[in-house]
Coordinates of C-alpha atoms in Angstrom, one line a residue:
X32 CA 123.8 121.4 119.0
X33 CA 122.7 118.0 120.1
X34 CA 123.0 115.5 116.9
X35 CA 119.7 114.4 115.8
X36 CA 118.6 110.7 114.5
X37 CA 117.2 111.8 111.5
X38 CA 117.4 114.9 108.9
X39 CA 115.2 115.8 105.6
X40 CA 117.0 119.0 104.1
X41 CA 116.7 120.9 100.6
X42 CA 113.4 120.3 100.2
X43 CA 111.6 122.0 97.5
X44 CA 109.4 123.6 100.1
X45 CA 108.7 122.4 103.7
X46 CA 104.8 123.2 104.8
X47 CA 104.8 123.0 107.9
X48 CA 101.3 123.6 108.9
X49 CA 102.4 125.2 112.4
X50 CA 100.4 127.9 114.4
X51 CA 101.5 130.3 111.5
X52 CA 101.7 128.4 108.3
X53 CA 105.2 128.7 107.9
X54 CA 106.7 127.9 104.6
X55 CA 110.2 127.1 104.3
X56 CA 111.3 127.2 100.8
X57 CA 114.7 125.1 100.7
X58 CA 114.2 123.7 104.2
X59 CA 115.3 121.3 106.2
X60 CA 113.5 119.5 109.6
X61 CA 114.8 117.6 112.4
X62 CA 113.9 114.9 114.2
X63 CA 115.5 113.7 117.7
X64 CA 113.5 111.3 120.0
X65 CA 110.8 111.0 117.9
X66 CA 110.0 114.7 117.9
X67 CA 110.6 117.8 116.0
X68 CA 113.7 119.1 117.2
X69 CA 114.4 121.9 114.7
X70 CA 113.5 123.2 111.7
X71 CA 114.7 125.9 109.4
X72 CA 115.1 127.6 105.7
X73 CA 118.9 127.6 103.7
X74 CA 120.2 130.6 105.9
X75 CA 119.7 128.2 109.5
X76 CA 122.4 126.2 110.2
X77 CA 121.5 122.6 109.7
X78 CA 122.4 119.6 113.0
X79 CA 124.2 116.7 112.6
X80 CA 122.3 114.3 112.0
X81 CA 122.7 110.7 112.3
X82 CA 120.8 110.1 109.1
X83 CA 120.6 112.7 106.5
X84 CA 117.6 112.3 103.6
X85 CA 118.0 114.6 100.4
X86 CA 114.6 115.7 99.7
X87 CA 115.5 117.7 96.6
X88 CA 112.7 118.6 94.1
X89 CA 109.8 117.5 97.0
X90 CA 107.2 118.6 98.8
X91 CA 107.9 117.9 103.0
X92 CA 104.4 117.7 105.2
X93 CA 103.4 116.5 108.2
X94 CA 102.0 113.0 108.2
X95 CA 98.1 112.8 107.5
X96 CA 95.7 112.2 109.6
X97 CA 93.3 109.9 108.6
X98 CA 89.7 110.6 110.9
X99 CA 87.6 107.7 110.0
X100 CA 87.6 104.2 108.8
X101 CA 86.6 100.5 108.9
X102 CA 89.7 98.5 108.4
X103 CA 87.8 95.1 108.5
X104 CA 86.1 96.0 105.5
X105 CA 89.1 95.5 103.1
X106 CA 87.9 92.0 103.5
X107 CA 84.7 92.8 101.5
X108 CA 86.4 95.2 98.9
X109 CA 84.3 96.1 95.8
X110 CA 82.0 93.4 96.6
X111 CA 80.3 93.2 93.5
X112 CA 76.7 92.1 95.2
X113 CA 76.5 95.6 97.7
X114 CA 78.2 98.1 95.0
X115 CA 74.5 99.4 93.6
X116 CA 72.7 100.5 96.4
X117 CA 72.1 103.2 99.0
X118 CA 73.9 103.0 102.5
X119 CA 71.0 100.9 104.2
X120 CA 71.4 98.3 100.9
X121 CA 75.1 97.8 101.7
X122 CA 75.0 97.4 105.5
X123 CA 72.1 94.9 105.0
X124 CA 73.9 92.8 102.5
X125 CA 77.2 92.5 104.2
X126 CA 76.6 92.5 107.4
X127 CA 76.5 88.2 107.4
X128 CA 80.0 88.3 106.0
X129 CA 80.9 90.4 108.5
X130 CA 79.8 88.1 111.1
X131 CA 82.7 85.9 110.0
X132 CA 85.2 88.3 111.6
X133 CA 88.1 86.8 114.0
X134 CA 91.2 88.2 115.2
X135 CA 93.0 86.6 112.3
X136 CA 90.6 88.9 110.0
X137 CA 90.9 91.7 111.9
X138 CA 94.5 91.5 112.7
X139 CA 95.5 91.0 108.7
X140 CA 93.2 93.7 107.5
X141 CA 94.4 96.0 110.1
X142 CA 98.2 95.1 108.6
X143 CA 97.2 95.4 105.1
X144 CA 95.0 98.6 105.9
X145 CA 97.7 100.8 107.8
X146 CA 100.4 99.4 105.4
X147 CA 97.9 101.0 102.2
X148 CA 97.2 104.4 104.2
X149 CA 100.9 105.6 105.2
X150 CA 101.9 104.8 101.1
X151 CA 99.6 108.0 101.1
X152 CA 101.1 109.9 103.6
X153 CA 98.7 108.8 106.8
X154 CA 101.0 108.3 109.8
X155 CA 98.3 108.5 112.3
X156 CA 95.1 106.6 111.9
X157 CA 91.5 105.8 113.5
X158 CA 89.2 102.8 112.7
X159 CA 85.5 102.3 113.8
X160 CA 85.4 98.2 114.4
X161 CA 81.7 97.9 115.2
X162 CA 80.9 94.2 114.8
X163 CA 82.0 91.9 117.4
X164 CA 80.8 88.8 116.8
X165 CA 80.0 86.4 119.4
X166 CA 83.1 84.1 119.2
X167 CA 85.4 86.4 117.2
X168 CA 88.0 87.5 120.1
X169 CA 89.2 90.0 120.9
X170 CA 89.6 91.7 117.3
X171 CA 90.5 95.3 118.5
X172 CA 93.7 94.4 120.3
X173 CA 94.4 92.3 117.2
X174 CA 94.1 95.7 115.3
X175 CA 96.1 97.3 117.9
X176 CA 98.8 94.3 117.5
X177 CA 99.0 95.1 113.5
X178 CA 99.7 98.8 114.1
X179 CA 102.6 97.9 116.7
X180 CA 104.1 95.8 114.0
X181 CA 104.5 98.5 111.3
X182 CA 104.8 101.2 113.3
X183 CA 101.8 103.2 112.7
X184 CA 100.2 105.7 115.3
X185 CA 97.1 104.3 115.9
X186 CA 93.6 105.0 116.9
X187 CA 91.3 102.3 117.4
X188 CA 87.7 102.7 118.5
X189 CA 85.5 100.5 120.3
X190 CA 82.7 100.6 118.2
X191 CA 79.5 99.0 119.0
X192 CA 75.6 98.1 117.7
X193 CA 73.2 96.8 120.0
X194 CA 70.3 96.8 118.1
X195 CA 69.2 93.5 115.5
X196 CA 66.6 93.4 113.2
X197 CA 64.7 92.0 115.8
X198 CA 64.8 95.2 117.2
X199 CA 64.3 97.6 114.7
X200 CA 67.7 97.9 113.8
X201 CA 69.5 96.3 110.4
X202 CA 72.1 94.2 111.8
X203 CA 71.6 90.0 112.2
X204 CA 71.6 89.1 115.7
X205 CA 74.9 87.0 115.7
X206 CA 76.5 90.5 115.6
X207 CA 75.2 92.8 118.3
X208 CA 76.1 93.0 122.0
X209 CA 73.7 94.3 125.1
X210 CA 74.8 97.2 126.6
X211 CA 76.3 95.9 129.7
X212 CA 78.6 93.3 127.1
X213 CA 80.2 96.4 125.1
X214 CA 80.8 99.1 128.1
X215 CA 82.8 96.7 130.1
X216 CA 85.3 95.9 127.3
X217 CA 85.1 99.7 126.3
X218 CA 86.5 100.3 130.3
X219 CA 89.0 97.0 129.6
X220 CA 90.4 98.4 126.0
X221 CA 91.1 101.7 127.6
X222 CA 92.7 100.6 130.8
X223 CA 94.9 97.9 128.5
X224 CA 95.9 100.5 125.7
X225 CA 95.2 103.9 126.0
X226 CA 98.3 106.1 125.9
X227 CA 97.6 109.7 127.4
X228 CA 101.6 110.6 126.7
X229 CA 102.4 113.8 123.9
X230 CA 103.8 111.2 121.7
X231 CA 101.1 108.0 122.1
X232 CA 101.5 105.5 119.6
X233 CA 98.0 104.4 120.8
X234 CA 94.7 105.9 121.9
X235 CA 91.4 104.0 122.1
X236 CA 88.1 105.8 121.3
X237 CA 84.7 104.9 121.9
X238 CA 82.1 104.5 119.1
X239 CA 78.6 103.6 119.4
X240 CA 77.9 102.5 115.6
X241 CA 75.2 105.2 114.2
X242 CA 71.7 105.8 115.8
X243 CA 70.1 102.9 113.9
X244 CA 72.0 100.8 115.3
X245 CA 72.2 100.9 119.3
X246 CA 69.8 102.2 122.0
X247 CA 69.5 105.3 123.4
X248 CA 70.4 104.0 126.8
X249 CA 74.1 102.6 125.4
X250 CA 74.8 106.3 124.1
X251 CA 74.0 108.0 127.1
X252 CA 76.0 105.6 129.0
X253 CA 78.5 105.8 126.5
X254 CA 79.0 109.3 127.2
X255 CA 79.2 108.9 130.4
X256 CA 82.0 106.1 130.9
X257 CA 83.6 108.5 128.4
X258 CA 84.3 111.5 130.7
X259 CA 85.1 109.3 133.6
X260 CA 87.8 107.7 131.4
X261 CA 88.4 111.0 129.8
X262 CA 88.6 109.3 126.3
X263 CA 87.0 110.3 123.2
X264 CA 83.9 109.4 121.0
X265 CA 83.3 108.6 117.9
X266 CA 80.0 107.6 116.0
X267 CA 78.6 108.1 112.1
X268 CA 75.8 111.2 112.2
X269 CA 73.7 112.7 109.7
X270 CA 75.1 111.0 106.9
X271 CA 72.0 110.2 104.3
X272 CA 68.5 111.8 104.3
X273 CA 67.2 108.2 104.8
X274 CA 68.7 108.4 108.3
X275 CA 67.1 112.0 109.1
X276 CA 63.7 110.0 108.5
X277 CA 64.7 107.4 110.5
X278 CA 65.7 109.7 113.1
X279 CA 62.2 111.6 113.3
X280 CA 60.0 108.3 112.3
X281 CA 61.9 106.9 115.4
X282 CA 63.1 109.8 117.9
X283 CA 61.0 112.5 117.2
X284 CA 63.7 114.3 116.1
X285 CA 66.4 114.6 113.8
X286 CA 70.1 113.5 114.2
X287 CA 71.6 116.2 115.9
X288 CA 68.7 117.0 118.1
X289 CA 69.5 113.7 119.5
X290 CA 73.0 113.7 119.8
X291 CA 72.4 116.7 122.0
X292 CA 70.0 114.2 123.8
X293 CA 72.2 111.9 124.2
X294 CA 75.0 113.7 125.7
X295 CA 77.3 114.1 122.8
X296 CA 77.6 117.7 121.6
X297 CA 81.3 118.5 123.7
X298 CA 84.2 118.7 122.1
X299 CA 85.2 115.5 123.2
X300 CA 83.1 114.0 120.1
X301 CA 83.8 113.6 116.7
X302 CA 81.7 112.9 113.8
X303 CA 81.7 110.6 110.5
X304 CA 80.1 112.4 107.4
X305 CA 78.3 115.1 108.4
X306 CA 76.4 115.4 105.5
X307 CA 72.9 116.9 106.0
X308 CA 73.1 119.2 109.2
X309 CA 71.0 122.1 108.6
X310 CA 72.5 125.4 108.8
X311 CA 71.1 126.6 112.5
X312 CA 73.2 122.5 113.2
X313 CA 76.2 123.3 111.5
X314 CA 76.3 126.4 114.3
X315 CA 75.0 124.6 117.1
X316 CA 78.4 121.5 116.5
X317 CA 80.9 124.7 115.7
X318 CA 79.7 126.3 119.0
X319 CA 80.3 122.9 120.7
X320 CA 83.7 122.2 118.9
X321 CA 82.1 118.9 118.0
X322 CA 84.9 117.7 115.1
X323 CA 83.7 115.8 111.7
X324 CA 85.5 113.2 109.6
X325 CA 84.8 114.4 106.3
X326 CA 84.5 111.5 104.0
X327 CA 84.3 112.8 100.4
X328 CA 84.8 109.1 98.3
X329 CA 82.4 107.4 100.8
X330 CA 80.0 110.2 100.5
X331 CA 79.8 110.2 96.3
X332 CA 80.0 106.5 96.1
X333 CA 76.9 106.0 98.1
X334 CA 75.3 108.4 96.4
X335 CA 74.9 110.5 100.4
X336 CA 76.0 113.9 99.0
X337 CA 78.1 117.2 99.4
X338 CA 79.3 117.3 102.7
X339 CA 79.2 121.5 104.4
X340 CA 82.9 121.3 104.8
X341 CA 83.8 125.1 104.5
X342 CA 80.3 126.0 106.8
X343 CA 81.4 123.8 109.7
X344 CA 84.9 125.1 109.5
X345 CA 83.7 128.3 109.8
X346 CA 81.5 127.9 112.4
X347 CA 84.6 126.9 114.4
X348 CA 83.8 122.5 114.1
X349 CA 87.6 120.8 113.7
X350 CA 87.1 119.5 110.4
X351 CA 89.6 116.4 109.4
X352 CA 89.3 113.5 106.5
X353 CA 88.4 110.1 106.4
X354 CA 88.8 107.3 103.8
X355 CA 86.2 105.7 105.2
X356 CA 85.9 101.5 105.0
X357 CA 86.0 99.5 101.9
X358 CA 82.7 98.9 99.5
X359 CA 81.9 102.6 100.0
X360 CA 85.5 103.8 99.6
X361 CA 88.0 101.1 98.2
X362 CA 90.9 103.1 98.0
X363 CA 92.1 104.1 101.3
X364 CA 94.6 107.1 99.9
X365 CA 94.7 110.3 102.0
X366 CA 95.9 111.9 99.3
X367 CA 93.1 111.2 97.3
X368 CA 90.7 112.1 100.0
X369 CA 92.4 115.8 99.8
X370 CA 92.0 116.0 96.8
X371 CA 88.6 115.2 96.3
X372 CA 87.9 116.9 99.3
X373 CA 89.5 120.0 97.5
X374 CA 87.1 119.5 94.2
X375 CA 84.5 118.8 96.0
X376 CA 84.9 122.2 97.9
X377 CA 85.1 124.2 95.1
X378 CA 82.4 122.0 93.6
X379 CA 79.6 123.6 96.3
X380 CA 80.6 126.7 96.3
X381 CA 82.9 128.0 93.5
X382 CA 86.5 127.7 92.3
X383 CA 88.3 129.9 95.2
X384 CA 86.2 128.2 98.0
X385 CA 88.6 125.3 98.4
X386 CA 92.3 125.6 98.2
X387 CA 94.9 122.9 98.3
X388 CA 96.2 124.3 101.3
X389 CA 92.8 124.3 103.0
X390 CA 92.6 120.5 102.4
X391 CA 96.0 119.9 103.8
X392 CA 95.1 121.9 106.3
X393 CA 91.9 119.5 107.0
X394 CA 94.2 116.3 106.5
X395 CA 97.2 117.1 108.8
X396 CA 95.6 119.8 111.2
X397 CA 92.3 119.4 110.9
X398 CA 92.3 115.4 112.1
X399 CA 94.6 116.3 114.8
X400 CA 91.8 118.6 116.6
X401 CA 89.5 116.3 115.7
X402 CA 91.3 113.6 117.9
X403 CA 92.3 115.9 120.4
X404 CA 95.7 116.0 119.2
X405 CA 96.4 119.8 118.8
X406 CA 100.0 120.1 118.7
X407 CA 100.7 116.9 118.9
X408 CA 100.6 115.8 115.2
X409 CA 99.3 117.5 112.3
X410 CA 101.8 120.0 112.1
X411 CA 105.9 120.5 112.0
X412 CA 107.0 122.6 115.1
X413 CA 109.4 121.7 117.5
X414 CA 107.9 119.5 119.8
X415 CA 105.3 118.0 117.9
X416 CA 106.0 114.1 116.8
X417 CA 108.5 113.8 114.5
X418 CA 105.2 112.2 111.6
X419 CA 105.7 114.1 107.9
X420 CA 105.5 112.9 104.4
X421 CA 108.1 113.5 101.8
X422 CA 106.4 113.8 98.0
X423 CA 108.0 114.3 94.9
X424 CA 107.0 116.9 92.9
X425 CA 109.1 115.3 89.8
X426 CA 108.3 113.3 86.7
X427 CA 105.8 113.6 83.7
X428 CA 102.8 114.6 85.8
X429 CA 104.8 117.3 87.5
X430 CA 106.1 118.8 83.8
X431 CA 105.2 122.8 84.1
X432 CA 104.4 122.9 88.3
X433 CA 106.8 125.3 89.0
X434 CA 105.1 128.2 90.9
X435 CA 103.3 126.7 93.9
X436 CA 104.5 123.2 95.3
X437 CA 101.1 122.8 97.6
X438 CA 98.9 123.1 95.1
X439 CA 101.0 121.3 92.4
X440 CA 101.2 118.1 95.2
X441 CA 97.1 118.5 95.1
X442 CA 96.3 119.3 91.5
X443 CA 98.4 116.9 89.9
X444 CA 99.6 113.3 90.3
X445 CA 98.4 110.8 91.3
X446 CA 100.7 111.1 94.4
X447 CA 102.0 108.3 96.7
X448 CA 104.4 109.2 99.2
X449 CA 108.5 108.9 98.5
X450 CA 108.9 108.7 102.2
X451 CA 106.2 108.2 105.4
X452 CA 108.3 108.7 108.5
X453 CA 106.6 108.3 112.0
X454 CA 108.3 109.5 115.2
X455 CA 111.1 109.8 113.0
X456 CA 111.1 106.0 111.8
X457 CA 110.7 105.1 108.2
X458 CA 107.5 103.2 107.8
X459 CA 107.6 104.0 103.7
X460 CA 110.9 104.5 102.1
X461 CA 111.5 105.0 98.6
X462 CA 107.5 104.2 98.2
X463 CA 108.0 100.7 99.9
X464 CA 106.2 99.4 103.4
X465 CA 109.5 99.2 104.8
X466 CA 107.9 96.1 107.2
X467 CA 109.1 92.9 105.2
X468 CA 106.3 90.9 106.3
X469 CA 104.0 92.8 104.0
X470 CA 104.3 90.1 101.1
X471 CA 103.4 87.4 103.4
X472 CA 100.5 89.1 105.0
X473 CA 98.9 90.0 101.6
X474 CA 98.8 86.4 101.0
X475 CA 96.7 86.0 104.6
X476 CA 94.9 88.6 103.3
X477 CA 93.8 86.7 100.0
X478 CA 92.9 83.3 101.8
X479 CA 90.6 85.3 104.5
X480 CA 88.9 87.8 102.3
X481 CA 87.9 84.2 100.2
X482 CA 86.8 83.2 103.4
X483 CA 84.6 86.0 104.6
X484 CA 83.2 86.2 101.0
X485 CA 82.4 82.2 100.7
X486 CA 78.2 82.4 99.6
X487 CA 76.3 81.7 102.7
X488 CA 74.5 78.6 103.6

């Protein structure tokens, strides 16, 4: 047996979230090459390993998958001016700050970002980076750059808003692009980073912003330089009820009706929200395998509603989690998002509806279909890329768990990961960013978010 780089044995359980749910009491997993190379309960005879971690009285998953978020926006965190209103409100008011963004900003808040999501677990992540101002650079390779550095599987997409107030939209012009602008760096980003290997480390995704905010025309075309590249797309739908009126004062119809339209309901699209699809929708996007980024903290904070998380499921839509972007969801902790998710599950429809194991099922499996990642991540199974979580169940908030480690890790806490390993590499260890830059970029951090949140002249 070959001798692997890294193994995590004695665990108090392992959930692997494989093809058949296995749960290995007292087990162990391998990782060799930055994959799975073996797993296995206390009768399986363990590899050698090169490094050996004692897991002990924890909890072993596979890293989470977060399926939406605005990094940039940990600029604008719990800015006191947008924290009362309604989704519209918020966009309006910080868009101009927004319009500050460079590569610096987008670079740091990427770091920061990434480095605040894998203390909870996340090992792969999206973002949505919508506003490009004129001037700013080239802020998604800047993201792209920060993910590199810590080590982070990464998912950056193009996003994009072509319409300005001055065109019905609620973005200033200094922030919008014409159609022609934001397809040809869509094509450049793909060709320059876009990974189609089993173990990418990068994939780019593109991500008209929301149908308030770019033509018709760009999401059509959108579509269409999307199965050419064979990439996927990514843009917010049916979030609020103020967007279904926009949609039918507008379109003529209502959200999903136009995404159908437009040329989005394949499976090569995923969705942020999700909120208000009626139920004849919800079984027109499972029949199309169209995936959603559930968004539960975004979704109460702004006041947008229940999400049909358990309806879409069933109706065969992937299903994964988001944290969503800062202002409407300032703490970007997976855990926390599965958790909620889970209360809010049993919320809409009663106490058995939503399980802990169905919300790590939607953060780990769940995000991995919804990224076109089946087998890839999400899961422990030989093969798959060596990403999992180690979590301690121990400690005061853990006093009395002693019958079911899954929903112990979900019911109680709050939770940070012990360990965040991706592709077998430690980015978290002992609940510290391993990267020792961290200090120093927090610091960036401080002086830019001062700058983007200077009162405008």
């Amino acid at each position: 047996m070959r001798t692997a780089d890294l193994l995590v044995h004695d665990a108090e359980l392992i959930a692997t979230v494989d093809d058949a749910r296995r749960e290995l009491p007292g087990g162990w997993v391998a990782v060799t090459d930055g994959v799975v190379s073996g797993l296995g309960g206390p009768a399986d005879a363990e590899p050698e390993a090169a490094r050996r971690v004692d897991a002990r009285g924890c909890l072993v998953t596979p890293g989470l998958v977060n399926t939406h978020h605005h990094l940039y926006q940990n600029l604008t965190r719990a800015y006191a001016p947008a924290l009362t209103g309604g989704l519209f409100d918020w966009l309006v008011t910080l868009y101009p700050l927004w319009a500050r963004l460079d590569e610096e900003a987008a670079h740091v808040s990427a770091f920061v970002g990434l480095a605040e999501l894998a203390l909870s677990g996340c090992t792969t992540s999206t973002d949505h980076l919508y506003v490009h101002p004129a001037g700013g650079g080239d802020l998604i390779t800047a993201e792209v750059a920060a993910a590199r550095e810590l080590g982070v599987r990464f998912h950056p997409s193009r996003g994009s808003m072509s319409l300005s107030v001055k065109d019905g939209g609620l973005p200033p012009d200094s922030v919008v692009q014409d159609d022609d602008t934001i397809l040809a760096d869509s094509q450049r980003l793909v060709e320059a980073h876009h990974d189609r290997s089993p173990t990418a480390m990068t994939r780019i995704a593109l991500a008209p912003c929301s149908p308030f905010s770019v033509s018709t025309a760009l999401m059509a075309r959108t579509a269409e330089l999307a199965e050419s590249l064979d990439v996927r797309l990514h843009t917010h739908l049916a979030e609020t009820q103020d967007e279904d009126a926009f949609c039918l004062e507008t379109f003529g119809r209502r959200p999903v009706d136009y995404l159908s339209d437009v040329g989005w309901m394949t499976d090569r699209v995923w969705l942020a929200h999700v909120v208000w699809p009626s139920r004849e929708e919800v079984a027109r996007l499972g029949t199309a395998r169209v995936g959603a980024a559930h968004c539960p903290s975004s979704n109460m904070i702004l006041g947008s509603g229940l999400a049909p998380v358990a309806e879409l499921r069933a109706a065969g839509a992937p299903v994964g989690l988001g944290v969503d972007g800062s202002s409407s969801a300032d703490s970007a902790s997976l855990w926390l998002e599965a958790r909620t998710a889970m209360l809010q599950g049993k919320l809409r429809q009663g106490a058995a509806a939503m399980s802990a194991r169905d919300a790590l099922e939607v953060a780990t499996r769940g995000g991995a279909a919804c990224l076109g990642r089946t087998g890839e991540i999400g899961q422990l199974s030989v093969g798959a890329c060596g990403d999992l979580a180690v979590w301690s169940l121990e400690g005061v908030q853990f006093a009395g768990a002693l019958s079911d480690p899954v929903e112990a890790w979900l019911r109680c806490g709050p939770v940070a990961a012990r360990h965040t390993v991706v592709g077998g590499r430690f980015v978290v260890e002992d609940g510290v960013v391993t990267h020792p830059g961290l200090e120093e970029q927090l610091a960036v951090h401080r002086r830019v978010s001062a700058r983007l949140q200077a009162p405008l002249t």
